[in-house]
Amino acid sequence: MAHDFRDFEHLLRLVAIFVVGFALFIVVRAMLVPDDFGVYGHFRAGALDDNRQRPLAHAGAAACSDCHDDVVNSRAGGGHEKVRCEACHGPLAAHADDPSAQAPELPNPGTVCLKCHLPAMAKPATFPQVDPTEHADNEPCDTCHLPHSPRLEEG
Amino acid sequence: MGVDTALLSQVEGFMYPNEVELQWSVLIVLYPFITGLVAGAFILASLERVFKVEEVRPTYRLSLLTALAFLLVAPLPLQLHLGHPERSFEMYLTPHTTSAMAMFGFVYLWYLMVVLIVEIWLDYRRDIVLQARSQTGVLQWVYRAMALGSDNISPRSLAIDDRVGRFITIVGIPSAFLLHGYVGFIFGSVKANPWWSTPLMPVVFLFSAMVSGIALVLLLYMLVSWVRRTAIDMRCLDTVARYLFYAFVIDFSLEMLDLVHRIYVADESFKSLDFMVKTRLFGSQILLQIIIGTLLPLALLALTQLARLSDRARKGLYATAGVLTMVGIFAMRWNVVIGGQLFSKSFLGYTVYKMDFATREGLLPAILLMVLPFVILAVLIRLLPPWPESAAHRESA
């Protein structure tokens, strides 16, 4: 019997390594996986709170109108009426909270318009699209259009 | 906006916005290519072991080491692509059972730890122990560690190793099939993509894996013999080349079956795919993959089967066919991965793939990732010489 054991003793060492490796994995796993993992689903429940803690970047459409109703009025009825302020002006939550804390940089009327109006096959054909060279000879768009109310009156 | 505008000008027809820029780069081409080489090399080794094909014995250990070297590199392209290598470990901690990729982590681990390393260890144990006895200094410790501190190489213990090794090989063959079939499965199960979504995908991947792995070992065997200035065992080379030929015939038939099926069924995606193959993929699919990378090497291999050629001529033909095969299989991976992203799900538009050079997912890291397995292989060969001389004990068995 003893003789037999020596012949496969080296294999037991291999098995031992696997067993130790597996045990180590279980321990490491227990240490690394957060306690609240899987409470609501396949994620760490605390991640929800973490996300809630993050500062808001956008103030939302309603916020701007509290103080800038002149601009809101100037947009009424125009093609951009439904385009959110922050789509062009960028995230301004800090500004809406306290206007003195963040003085917004004005969007560049030469480029901001192309974000949306550059032609692309993927856009619905009904969406107004212009090639800046053809349409405006690369002049800034606000030479002719008002950003807040871009429709040019006939004549 | 910069990238999109540049790419947009290359887009033809109607493309959904999220399809304009390819997300799966050349690195994702390497992933099935490399795992395919692993599976192919291993299956070649297993043939010798399980079916006792004496002729290919000179490539047995070389195949195993090749499989290991490439397997170690296989996950790197994925990790480089995702950009957070440390997070890939979380896949093992909290695997999501509905994620095909998470399950691949376990297939990979099983194959690496339970199959390949154990089989190599069992096969090399005698050499390792002998080295541990004769080496000095650091190397002695390395070999002692590899021998797990055991010094027993009695004939009976080696006989046990041999039996266990054979068992591992038998487990290993389905594991190798699983490993690479799985890569095909990952692509084949993308329902949204008609270029990938076919149940034939795992099977086609598997056979192309065997083809590329056998071709790689064939080339490596010739290269290594040349470097060591030892004579090539022509019986071995002929047999390996014959396997390459057979595997390739099956692989080609399957791919043609897929093609014929697509043409006959001609579902709603067909026109779009057909257009793509005739235009944007013409070079890489028709020319490189099918003509240069499949038909030509098949013809060369068929020639060696039919005509009586001198050793020299056969070597030349094998080497040429081997290189062309590697090119062809790489092109196949390319056409699957990149090709599958060139068309729109609208079936009305096509985009292009622009490969960067020295960026995280550019050509340079791809080249480095392809060189790395050879470096690892060189180290492995140093540590565990696969030459027949050092496997003398198996001659007596």
XYZ file of C-alpha atoms in Angstrom:
552
model
C 0.000 0.000 0.000
C 2.705 2.456 1.039
C 4.475 1.713 -2.191
C 1.406 2.546 -4.228
C 0.931 5.789 -2.399
C 4.384 7.029 -3.350
C 3.638 6.430 -6.999
C 0.798 8.896 -7.119
C 1.806 11.154 -4.271
C 2.931 13.840 -6.737
C -0.570 13.916 -8.202
C -1.972 14.619 -4.770
C 0.318 17.648 -4.610
C -1.262 18.850 -7.818
C -4.725 18.267 -6.432
C -3.701 20.100 -3.253
C -2.679 23.116 -5.311
C -6.059 23.162 -6.984
C -7.849 22.803 -3.670
C -5.792 25.580 -2.079
C -6.276 27.748 -5.166
C -10.003 27.207 -5.049
C -10.200 27.907 -1.318
C -8.158 31.066 -1.831
C -10.538 32.118 -4.553
C -13.533 31.622 -2.247
C -11.865 33.717 0.454
C -10.794 36.461 -1.949
C -14.241 36.462 -3.470
C -15.895 36.820 -0.075
C -13.605 39.738 0.679
C -13.983 41.528 -2.639
C -17.653 41.153 -3.438
C -19.523 43.996 -1.701
C -22.082 42.935 0.915
C -24.930 44.686 -0.816
C -24.261 42.993 -4.133
C -27.386 41.375 -5.537
C -29.903 43.026 -3.187
C -31.922 44.464 -6.065
C -30.317 42.703 -8.990
C -27.002 41.844 -10.496
C -25.271 44.939 -9.196
C -24.098 46.628 -6.019
C -27.101 48.230 -4.333
C -24.936 51.080 -3.046
C -24.205 52.090 -6.627
C -27.667 53.650 -6.727
C -26.820 55.941 -3.805
C -23.433 56.703 -5.293
C -25.136 57.838 -8.448
C -27.631 59.912 -6.517
C -24.764 61.673 -4.742
C -23.244 62.857 -7.983
C -23.877 66.547 -8.651
C -26.487 67.259 -11.285
C -25.081 68.684 -14.476
C -28.273 69.794 -16.188
C -30.868 72.094 -14.659
C -33.665 71.055 -17.006
C -35.872 73.093 -19.292
C -38.158 74.552 -16.665
C -35.328 76.054 -14.595
C -34.177 78.544 -17.219
C -37.571 80.091 -17.721
C -37.682 81.312 -14.104
C -35.123 83.995 -14.852
C -34.834 84.166 -18.630
C -38.432 84.447 -19.702
C -37.352 87.050 -22.278
C -35.469 84.365 -24.161
C -38.275 81.888 -23.650
C -40.699 84.381 -25.147
C -38.421 85.140 -28.065
C -38.409 81.431 -28.926
C -42.120 81.003 -28.796
C -43.532 79.838 -32.117
C -40.080 79.457 -33.680
C -38.418 76.348 -35.012
C -36.368 76.014 -31.832
C -39.197 76.404 -29.386
C -38.958 72.801 -28.333
C -35.169 72.577 -28.406
C -33.925 72.568 -24.820
C -31.760 75.505 -23.786
C -28.993 73.236 -22.566
C -28.798 71.397 -25.890
C -27.010 74.479 -27.176
C -25.749 76.107 -23.988
C -24.431 72.939 -22.368
C -25.074 71.790 -18.808
C -25.827 74.768 -16.557
C -27.135 73.329 -13.280
C -24.588 75.275 -11.237
C -25.579 78.491 -12.985
C -29.281 77.939 -12.451
C -28.618 77.312 -8.750
C -26.612 80.447 -8.338
C -26.076 82.654 -11.406
C -23.065 84.332 -9.853
C -21.305 81.015 -9.376
C -21.081 80.189 -13.072
C -21.180 82.716 -15.857
C -22.234 80.690 -18.909
C -20.033 80.808 -21.962
C -22.088 81.602 -25.022
C -22.170 78.902 -27.703
C -20.306 79.662 -30.876
C -22.983 80.389 -33.500
C -20.541 79.337 -36.209
C -20.364 75.728 -35.046
C -23.126 74.913 -32.563
C -25.791 74.820 -35.253
C -23.954 72.138 -37.245
C -24.234 69.704 -34.326
C -27.813 69.249 -35.408
C -28.173 70.588 -38.922
C -25.243 68.939 -40.719
C -26.680 66.601 -43.347
C -26.585 62.867 -42.583
C -28.370 59.954 -44.175
C -29.515 58.717 -40.805
C -31.580 61.831 -40.084
C -35.228 61.868 -41.065
C -35.595 63.509 -44.462
C -38.051 66.027 -42.982
C -35.452 67.426 -40.592
C -33.936 70.642 -41.995
C -30.336 69.960 -42.992
C -27.886 72.304 -44.665
C -24.375 72.017 -46.001
C -22.574 75.045 -44.450
C -20.495 75.743 -47.554
C -23.347 75.515 -50.004
C -25.904 77.168 -47.772
C -23.922 79.946 -46.118
C -20.512 80.065 -47.747
C -19.188 79.089 -44.297
C -20.381 82.323 -42.740
C -21.477 82.107 -39.098
C -25.115 81.101 -39.027
C -26.135 84.041 -36.859
C -25.247 86.473 -39.640
C -28.716 85.711 -40.920
C -30.513 83.564 -38.307
C -31.352 84.414 -34.720
C -30.291 81.389 -32.692
C -33.385 81.554 -30.502
C -35.774 82.059 -33.353
C -34.055 80.964 -36.504
C -36.880 81.266 -39.021
C -36.180 84.060 -41.484
C -39.213 86.061 -42.243
C -40.097 86.088 -45.905
C -38.815 89.167 -47.711
C -18.101 65.648 -33.951
C -14.708 65.312 -35.674
C -14.672 61.537 -35.988
C -18.261 61.271 -37.040
C -18.013 63.907 -39.722
C -14.934 62.250 -41.236
C -16.618 58.841 -41.110
C -19.956 60.150 -42.252
C -18.437 61.178 -45.553
C -17.496 57.494 -46.091
C -20.931 56.186 -45.304
C -22.921 54.974 -48.250
C -26.695 54.791 -48.128
C -28.719 54.787 -44.917
C -26.901 53.922 -41.708
C -28.258 54.151 -38.170
C -26.199 56.635 -36.151
C -24.779 54.026 -33.767
C -23.480 51.956 -36.668
C -21.364 54.620 -38.313
C -18.308 53.992 -36.145
C -17.109 50.394 -35.789
C -16.768 49.394 -32.159
C -15.013 46.058 -32.644
C -11.567 46.780 -33.946
C -8.683 44.720 -35.256
C -8.087 43.528 -31.676
C -11.389 41.686 -31.770
C -10.192 40.088 -34.985
C -7.178 38.765 -33.088
C -9.295 37.188 -30.385
C -10.877 34.438 -32.500
C -7.687 34.150 -34.527
C -5.545 33.454 -31.475
C -7.989 31.163 -29.680
C -8.361 29.295 -32.960
C -4.630 28.690 -33.077
C -4.766 27.377 -29.504
C -7.587 24.953 -30.193
C -6.070 23.802 -33.482
C -2.619 23.163 -32.045
C -4.113 21.291 -29.112
C -6.330 19.111 -31.271
C -3.310 18.160 -33.375
C -1.447 17.143 -30.215
C -4.447 15.180 -28.994
C -4.607 13.160 -32.203
C -1.193 11.783 -31.473
C -2.051 11.086 -27.884
C -5.465 9.545 -28.179
C -5.200 7.808 -31.515
C -1.528 7.003 -31.078
C -0.501 8.492 -34.409
C 3.217 7.807 -34.172
C 4.145 9.913 -37.189
C 3.229 13.237 -35.661
C 4.987 12.583 -32.367
C 7.817 15.045 -33.154
C 5.252 17.847 -33.079
C 3.380 16.661 -29.976
C 5.146 18.717 -27.354
C 5.678 21.632 -29.700
C 1.917 21.726 -30.289
C 1.181 21.751 -26.583
C 3.635 24.559 -25.872
C 2.300 26.509 -28.846
C -1.232 26.113 -27.532
C -0.149 27.343 -24.101
C 1.810 30.320 -25.457
C -1.142 31.484 -27.522
C -3.707 30.749 -24.849
C -1.876 33.033 -22.420
C -2.173 35.850 -24.941
C -5.767 35.111 -26.006
C -7.550 37.362 -23.458
C -5.161 40.299 -23.919
C -6.755 41.727 -27.076
C -10.116 41.740 -25.302
C -8.711 43.454 -22.251
C -6.902 46.030 -24.333
C -10.092 46.657 -26.259
C -12.196 47.143 -23.135
C -9.581 49.327 -21.521
C -10.035 48.263 -17.900
C -8.095 45.014 -17.590
C -8.486 44.939 -13.803
C -12.240 44.749 -14.155
C -12.130 41.520 -16.131
C -11.428 39.745 -12.854
C -14.856 40.790 -11.611
C -16.266 38.471 -14.238
C -15.023 35.610 -12.068
C -16.259 37.125 -8.813
C -19.799 37.956 -9.840
C -20.414 36.237 -13.149
C -23.663 36.966 -14.872
C -25.069 33.702 -16.105
C -26.801 35.325 -19.050
C -23.569 36.820 -20.326
C -21.882 34.694 -22.961
C -18.642 36.551 -22.415
C -18.652 35.968 -18.643
C -19.102 32.261 -19.223
C -16.215 32.340 -21.669
C -14.020 33.360 -18.751
C -14.750 30.035 -17.120
C -14.321 28.052 -20.317
C -10.969 29.750 -20.706
C -9.913 29.086 -17.137
C -10.969 25.461 -17.299
C -9.060 24.931 -20.498
C -5.946 26.707 -19.273
C -5.715 25.309 -15.753
C -7.336 21.910 -15.903
C -6.486 20.798 -19.401
C -3.450 22.409 -20.913
C -1.203 23.044 -17.934
C -1.942 19.684 -16.358
C -1.348 17.820 -19.587
C 1.938 19.614 -20.181
C 2.970 19.043 -16.591
C 2.263 15.330 -16.730
C 4.067 14.942 -20.008
C 7.098 16.903 -18.910
C 7.272 15.750 -15.305
C 10.172 13.395 -15.893
C 12.180 16.101 -17.671
C 11.339 18.610 -14.987
C 12.504 16.321 -12.194
C 15.698 15.468 -14.069
C 16.342 19.181 -14.565
C 15.636 19.862 -10.913
C 18.299 17.308 -10.068
C 20.954 18.528 -12.484
C 20.440 22.316 -12.546
C 21.916 24.683 -10.008
C 20.997 28.076 -8.626
C 17.805 29.864 -9.483
C 16.904 27.493 -12.300
C 17.027 24.576 -9.904
C 14.436 26.302 -7.762
C 12.304 27.022 -10.781
C 12.330 23.369 -11.784
C 11.781 22.227 -8.217
C 8.764 24.453 -7.994
C 7.499 23.138 -11.314
C 7.969 19.574 -10.039
C 5.910 20.611 -6.988
C 8.806 19.446 -4.835
C 8.369 15.862 -5.907
C 11.395 13.839 -6.943
C 9.607 10.667 -7.855
C 10.036 9.486 -11.432
C 9.814 5.796 -10.840
C 8.551 3.837 -13.864
C 5.305 3.144 -12.038
C 4.681 6.785 -11.267
C 5.399 7.674 -14.894
C 2.999 4.991 -16.029
C 0.336 6.535 -13.813
C 1.139 9.957 -15.272
C 0.722 8.538 -18.725
C -2.681 7.118 -17.921
C -3.873 10.304 -16.219
C -2.428 12.321 -19.096
C -4.419 10.316 -21.588
C -7.555 10.876 -19.546
C -6.859 14.613 -19.479
C -6.371 14.556 -23.243
C -9.701 12.854 -23.703
C -11.322 15.510 -21.521
C -9.208 18.058 -23.380
C -10.570 17.402 -26.855
C -14.138 18.409 -26.033
C -12.686 21.257 -23.994
C -10.744 22.529 -26.990
C -13.886 22.156 -29.088
C -15.759 24.063 -26.421
C -13.134 26.803 -26.243
C -13.249 27.637 -29.873
C -16.784 26.569 -30.571
C -17.629 29.048 -27.870
C -15.935 31.891 -29.706
C -18.049 31.021 -32.724
C -21.079 30.780 -30.465
C -20.515 34.318 -29.192
C -20.689 35.622 -32.741
C -23.307 33.177 -33.930
C -25.689 34.164 -31.152
C -25.803 37.850 -32.044
C -29.376 37.753 -33.261
C -29.317 41.284 -34.568
C -26.519 40.610 -37.014
C -27.394 38.386 -39.977
C -23.749 38.157 -41.014
C -22.983 36.345 -37.754
C -26.230 34.872 -36.644
C -26.088 31.283 -37.840
C -25.869 28.064 -35.856
C -23.137 26.982 -38.256
C -20.853 29.637 -36.821
C -19.392 27.549 -33.959
C -18.771 24.630 -36.303
C -17.162 26.759 -38.981
C -15.028 28.452 -36.354
C -13.973 25.119 -34.967
C -12.803 23.691 -38.241
C -11.088 26.864 -39.293
C -9.423 26.786 -35.869
C -8.107 23.315 -36.556
C -6.888 24.421 -39.951
C -5.015 27.429 -38.610
C -3.599 25.569 -35.601
C -2.299 22.710 -37.704
C -0.817 25.149 -40.229
C 0.881 27.045 -37.416
C 2.438 23.915 -35.916
C 3.533 22.791 -39.377
C 5.286 26.095 -39.961
C 6.759 26.194 -36.466
C 8.082 22.659 -36.811
C 9.832 23.551 -40.062
C 11.130 26.804 -38.604
C 12.390 25.214 -35.426
C 14.108 22.399 -37.322
C 15.755 24.959 -39.532
C 16.925 27.050 -36.593
C 18.278 23.985 -34.781
C 19.763 22.620 -38.001
C 18.159 19.242 -37.408
C 16.654 17.174 -40.179
C 12.916 17.429 -40.660
C 11.119 14.159 -40.128
C 9.384 13.966 -43.500
C 6.991 11.266 -42.360
C 5.808 13.623 -39.649
C 5.611 16.606 -41.964
C 3.674 14.624 -44.572
C 1.185 13.461 -41.974
C 0.655 16.895 -40.482
C 0.205 18.311 -43.974
C -2.284 15.578 -44.754
C -4.289 16.487 -41.640
C -4.135 20.096 -42.700
C -5.519 19.124 -46.076
C -8.379 17.071 -44.621
C -9.326 19.666 -42.046
C -9.193 22.334 -44.711
C -11.447 20.388 -47.073
C -14.036 20.011 -44.312
C -13.681 23.651 -43.313
C -14.076 24.817 -46.881
C -17.100 22.575 -47.427
C -18.768 23.975 -44.337
C -18.121 27.537 -45.407
C -19.491 26.769 -48.835
C -22.494 25.119 -47.210
C -23.087 28.315 -45.277
C -22.716 30.326 -48.455
C -25.026 28.141 -50.536
C -27.560 28.178 -47.737
C -27.473 31.958 -47.593
C -27.811 32.270 -51.347
C -30.676 29.797 -51.511
C -32.571 31.194 -48.541
C -31.840 34.754 -49.637
C -33.531 36.281 -46.613
C -34.083 39.997 -46.164
C -30.400 40.602 -45.419
C -29.129 38.864 -48.513
C -29.039 41.729 -50.980
C -27.170 43.850 -48.519
C -24.607 41.172 -47.651
C -24.224 40.241 -51.293
C -23.511 43.844 -52.176
C -21.005 44.079 -49.343
C -19.102 40.966 -50.425
C -18.916 42.267 -53.965
C -17.721 45.726 -52.981
C -16.242 46.570 -49.603
C -15.232 43.023 -48.731
C -14.207 41.952 -52.208
C -10.486 42.242 -51.540
C -10.437 40.614 -48.135
C -13.125 37.997 -48.724
C -13.063 36.896 -52.339
C -9.420 37.521 -53.141
C -7.613 37.063 -49.842
C -9.792 34.606 -47.945
C -11.236 32.410 -50.644
C -8.805 32.522 -53.565
C -5.401 33.195 -52.027
C -6.086 31.858 -48.548
C -8.196 28.784 -49.311
C -8.292 27.580 -52.903
C -4.594 28.137 -53.547
C -3.306 26.331 -50.430
C -5.881 23.577 -50.999
C -4.580 23.164 -54.547
C -0.982 23.093 -53.339
C -1.809 20.522 -50.667
C -3.791 18.450 -53.142
C -0.783 18.502 -55.436
C 1.405 17.038 -52.690
C -1.176 14.285 -52.216
C -1.468 13.427 -55.884
C 1.992 13.880 -57.357
C 5.209 12.205 -56.296
C 7.426 15.080 -55.326
C 10.903 15.318 -53.887
C 11.289 16.124 -50.185
C 12.549 19.547 -51.092
C 9.582 20.319 -53.300
C 7.133 19.083 -50.694
C 8.745 21.202 -47.991
C 8.469 24.228 -50.229
C 4.836 23.517 -51.013
C 3.950 22.830 -47.380
C 5.582 26.044 -46.225
C 3.832 28.074 -48.913
C 0.489 26.416 -48.250
C 0.964 26.937 -44.489
C 1.625 30.644 -44.841
C -1.267 31.112 -47.260
C -3.528 29.207 -44.896
C -2.639 31.504 -42.023
C -3.357 34.496 -44.244
C -6.651 32.955 -45.321
C -7.832 32.171 -41.796
C -6.825 35.601 -40.567
C -8.792 37.086 -43.464
C -11.743 34.902 -42.474
C -11.662 36.280 -38.903
C -11.332 39.761 -40.320
C -14.272 39.326 -42.641
C -16.424 37.957 -39.851
C -15.590 40.603 -37.257
C -15.073 43.688 -39.398
C -17.382 42.559 -42.190
C -20.190 42.073 -39.707
C -20.028 45.734 -38.789
C -19.718 47.285 -42.220
C -23.395 47.131 -43.105
C -26.427 48.646 -41.475
C -29.234 46.747 -39.860
C -31.378 48.834 -42.176
C -29.762 46.805 -44.992
C -29.529 50.093 -46.851
C -26.180 51.484 -45.810
C -22.493 50.692 -45.474
C -19.654 52.191 -43.524
C -15.878 51.735 -43.473
C -13.330 50.618 -40.903
C -10.428 52.965 -40.358
C -7.588 51.283 -38.538
C -5.389 53.536 -36.435
C -1.729 52.816 -35.998
C -0.179 53.679 -32.650
C -3.357 53.894 -30.572
C -4.754 51.518 -27.980
C -6.668 49.595 -30.618
C -4.424 50.289 -33.566
C -2.269 48.192 -35.818
C 0.816 48.511 -33.626
C -0.650 46.871 -30.500
C -2.162 44.223 -32.782
C 1.265 43.430 -34.194
C 2.806 43.364 -30.726
C 0.064 41.021 -29.539
C 0.843 38.689 -32.425
C 4.567 38.741 -31.619
C 4.057 38.133 -27.903
C 2.990 34.458 -28.151
C 6.156 33.692 -30.068
C 8.233 35.307 -27.339
C 6.388 33.266 -24.727
C 6.874 30.164 -26.849
C 10.616 30.829 -27.052
C 10.785 31.043 -23.255
C 8.701 27.891 -22.864
C 10.936 26.037 -25.305
C 13.979 27.139 -23.303
C 12.423 25.938 -20.095
C 10.791 22.788 -21.438
C 12.612 21.641 -24.571
C 10.087 19.799 -26.754
C 12.682 17.907 -28.770
C 12.254 14.189 -29.253
C 15.666 13.509 -27.670
C 14.369 14.745 -24.349
C 11.271 12.593 -24.584
C 13.257 9.394 -24.828
C 11.287 7.772 -22.055
C 8.203 7.591 -24.204
C 10.066 5.615 -26.823
C 10.352 2.741 -24.401
C 6.689 2.875 -23.428
